[in-house]
Coordinates of C-alpha atoms in Angstrom, one line a residue:
M1 CA -17.2 -4.2 55.1
K2 CA -16.8 -0.8 53.4
K3 CA -14.3 -2.4 51.0
L4 CA -16.9 -4.7 49.8
L5 CA -19.9 -2.4 49.8
L6 CA -18.4 0.5 48.0
P7 CA -17.4 -1.3 44.7
A8 CA -20.7 -3.2 44.8
A9 CA -22.7 0.0 45.1
A10 CA -20.7 1.6 42.2
L11 CA -21.3 -1.5 40.0
L12 CA -25.1 -1.5 40.8
S13 CA -25.4 2.2 40.1
L14 CA -23.7 1.9 36.7
S15 CA -25.7 -1.2 35.8
A16 CA -28.9 0.7 36.3
C17 CA -28.1 2.7 33.2
A18 CA -28.7 -0.2 30.8
S19 CA -29.5 -3.9 30.8
W20 CA -26.7 -6.3 31.4
F21 CA -27.5 -8.4 28.3
H22 CA -28.8 -5.7 26.0
R23 CA -25.6 -4.5 24.1
E24 CA -26.7 -2.3 21.2
G25 CA -24.6 0.7 20.2
V26 CA -25.6 3.7 18.2
G27 CA -22.8 3.2 15.7
F28 CA -20.4 5.8 14.2
T29 CA -22.2 8.9 13.1
G30 CA -19.3 11.0 12.0
I31 CA -17.4 13.9 13.6
D32 CA -17.2 17.3 12.0
G33 CA -17.6 16.3 8.4
E34 CA -16.2 12.8 8.5
P35 CA -18.1 10.2 6.4
K36 CA -21.3 8.8 7.9
S37 CA -21.6 6.2 5.2
V38 CA -19.2 4.3 3.0
T39 CA -19.0 4.3 -0.8
A40 CA -17.2 1.8 -2.9
E41 CA -16.5 4.4 -5.7
K42 CA -13.0 5.6 -5.6
G43 CA -12.7 9.4 -5.7
S44 CA -15.9 10.2 -3.9
A45 CA -15.8 12.2 -0.7
D46 CA -16.9 9.3 1.5
Y47 CA -14.7 6.6 -0.1
V48 CA -13.1 4.3 2.4
S49 CA -10.9 1.6 1.1
R50 CA -10.9 -1.8 2.6
R51 CA -7.5 -3.2 1.7
L52 CA -4.6 -5.1 3.3
S53 CA -1.3 -3.3 3.9
L54 CA 0.7 -2.7 0.8
P55 CA 3.4 -5.2 1.6
A56 CA 0.7 -7.9 2.2
E57 CA -1.0 -7.1 -1.1
L58 CA 2.3 -7.0 -2.9
A59 CA 3.1 -10.5 -1.6
S60 CA -0.1 -11.9 -3.1
K61 CA 0.7 -10.7 -6.6
P62 CA 2.8 -12.9 -9.0
T63 CA 6.5 -12.2 -9.3
P64 CA 7.8 -12.8 -12.8
R65 CA 11.2 -14.6 -12.8
L66 CA 13.3 -13.6 -15.8
Q67 CA 16.8 -14.3 -17.2
S68 CA 19.0 -11.7 -18.9
D69 CA 22.2 -12.0 -20.9
K70 CA 23.6 -8.9 -19.4
G71 CA 24.8 -9.0 -15.8
D72 CA 25.2 -5.3 -14.8
M73 CA 22.7 -4.0 -12.4
E74 CA 21.4 -1.2 -14.6
S75 CA 20.6 -3.7 -17.4
L76 CA 18.8 -6.0 -15.0
A77 CA 16.8 -3.0 -13.6
K78 CA 15.7 -2.0 -17.2
V79 CA 14.5 -5.6 -17.8
A80 CA 12.6 -5.4 -14.5
I81 CA 11.0 -2.1 -15.4
A82 CA 10.0 -3.4 -18.9
N83 CA 8.2 -6.4 -17.2
G84 CA 6.8 -4.6 -14.2
G85 CA 3.0 -4.7 -13.6
R86 CA 0.7 -2.0 -14.9
N87 CA -2.7 -3.2 -13.9
P88 CA -4.5 -4.5 -10.7
N89 CA -4.0 -8.1 -11.7
T90 CA -0.2 -7.9 -11.8
A91 CA 0.6 -5.1 -9.4
V92 CA -0.7 -3.1 -6.4
E93 CA -2.0 0.4 -6.8
A94 CA 0.4 2.6 -4.8
G95 CA -0.3 6.2 -6.0
A96 CA -2.3 8.8 -4.1
G97 CA -2.0 11.6 -6.6
D98 CA -3.4 12.4 -10.0
I99 CA -1.5 9.6 -11.6
D100 CA -2.3 6.0 -11.0
V101 CA 1.0 4.2 -10.3
F102 CA 1.4 0.5 -9.7
L103 CA 4.0 -1.3 -7.6
S104 CA 5.2 -4.8 -8.5
T105 CA 8.1 -7.1 -7.9
V106 CA 10.2 -8.7 -10.7
E107 CA 13.1 -11.1 -10.3
V108 CA 15.8 -10.9 -12.9
N109 CA 18.8 -13.2 -12.7
G110 CA 18.0 -13.9 -9.1
V111 CA 17.9 -10.2 -8.1
L112 CA 14.5 -9.1 -6.7
F113 CA 13.4 -5.6 -7.8
A114 CA 10.5 -3.4 -6.7
V115 CA 9.1 -1.7 -9.8
L116 CA 7.0 1.4 -10.0
R117 CA 5.1 2.0 -13.3
T118 CA 2.1 4.0 -14.5
A119 CA -1.2 2.4 -15.5
E120 CA -1.5 0.7 -18.9
D121 CA -4.2 3.2 -20.1
G122 CA -2.9 6.3 -18.4
I123 CA 0.0 8.6 -19.2
D124 CA 3.3 7.0 -19.7
R125 CA 5.5 9.2 -17.5
L126 CA 6.0 9.5 -13.7
P127 CA 6.2 12.9 -12.1
E128 CA 9.5 14.7 -12.0
G129 CA 11.5 13.7 -8.8
A130 CA 9.5 10.4 -8.3
G131 CA 12.8 8.5 -8.0
A132 CA 13.8 10.2 -4.7
G133 CA 10.4 9.6 -3.2
F134 CA 10.3 6.0 -4.3
A135 CA 13.7 5.4 -2.7
Q136 CA 12.6 6.7 0.6
S137 CA 9.3 4.8 0.5
V138 CA 10.7 1.4 -0.4
P139 CA 10.7 0.0 3.2
R140 CA 7.1 1.1 3.8
L141 CA 5.8 -0.1 0.5
T142 CA 7.5 -3.4 0.3
G143 CA 8.6 -4.4 3.8
C144 CA 12.2 -4.8 2.5
L145 CA 15.2 -2.5 2.5
A146 CA 16.5 -0.9 -0.7
G147 CA 19.5 -3.0 -1.8
G148 CA 21.0 -0.3 -4.0
Q149 CA 20.1 2.8 -6.0
V150 CA 17.0 3.6 -7.9
Y151 CA 17.2 2.9 -11.6
Q152 CA 14.9 4.5 -14.2
A153 CA 13.7 4.0 -17.7
G154 CA 13.0 7.0 -19.9
T155 CA 14.4 10.5 -19.8
A156 CA 16.3 12.0 -16.9
K157 CA 13.4 14.4 -16.1
R158 CA 10.4 12.2 -16.8
A159 CA 10.9 8.5 -16.0
S160 CA 8.5 5.9 -17.5
G161 CA 9.4 3.4 -14.8
L162 CA 11.5 3.0 -11.7
A163 CA 13.2 0.0 -10.2
V164 CA 15.2 -0.6 -7.0
P165 CA 16.9 -3.9 -5.9
L166 CA 15.4 -5.3 -2.7
N167 CA 17.2 -6.7 0.4
C168 CA 14.5 -8.8 2.1
S169 CA 16.8 -10.9 4.3

């Protein structure tokens, strides 16, 4: 009898706190300076983006399929960089710093490349050392493994674009 009465008493005492069918919460009010509201304007203190994961967004963007006369990997990568997306219609925004960078995929002679470029209306150079960071981030950004080294267009210190072949199998 005690086994049945003890849980029933606990349930009745807890249910006395609120109605069984009245389920209304107070909502999120913020903790120590966290946003209490949401703004759609990027850059504001209370901006919260509502977006898919980067690989899912990247999969929804078009992938140009190109052909090149040259067959070496560096030449293919340069063609991929030249045709990589530089706006939200053709690429996914991947930068979190001062420079807007866009990630896209381009297929050249059957080789799929992940391409990182700056925005069309922004500066034309990636920060120094961006190639190493891009190489490490490829699996997280694309959902695929890097299938080779990172190739760049531009000067050795300041690349205008980066490309890495992908291994998505």
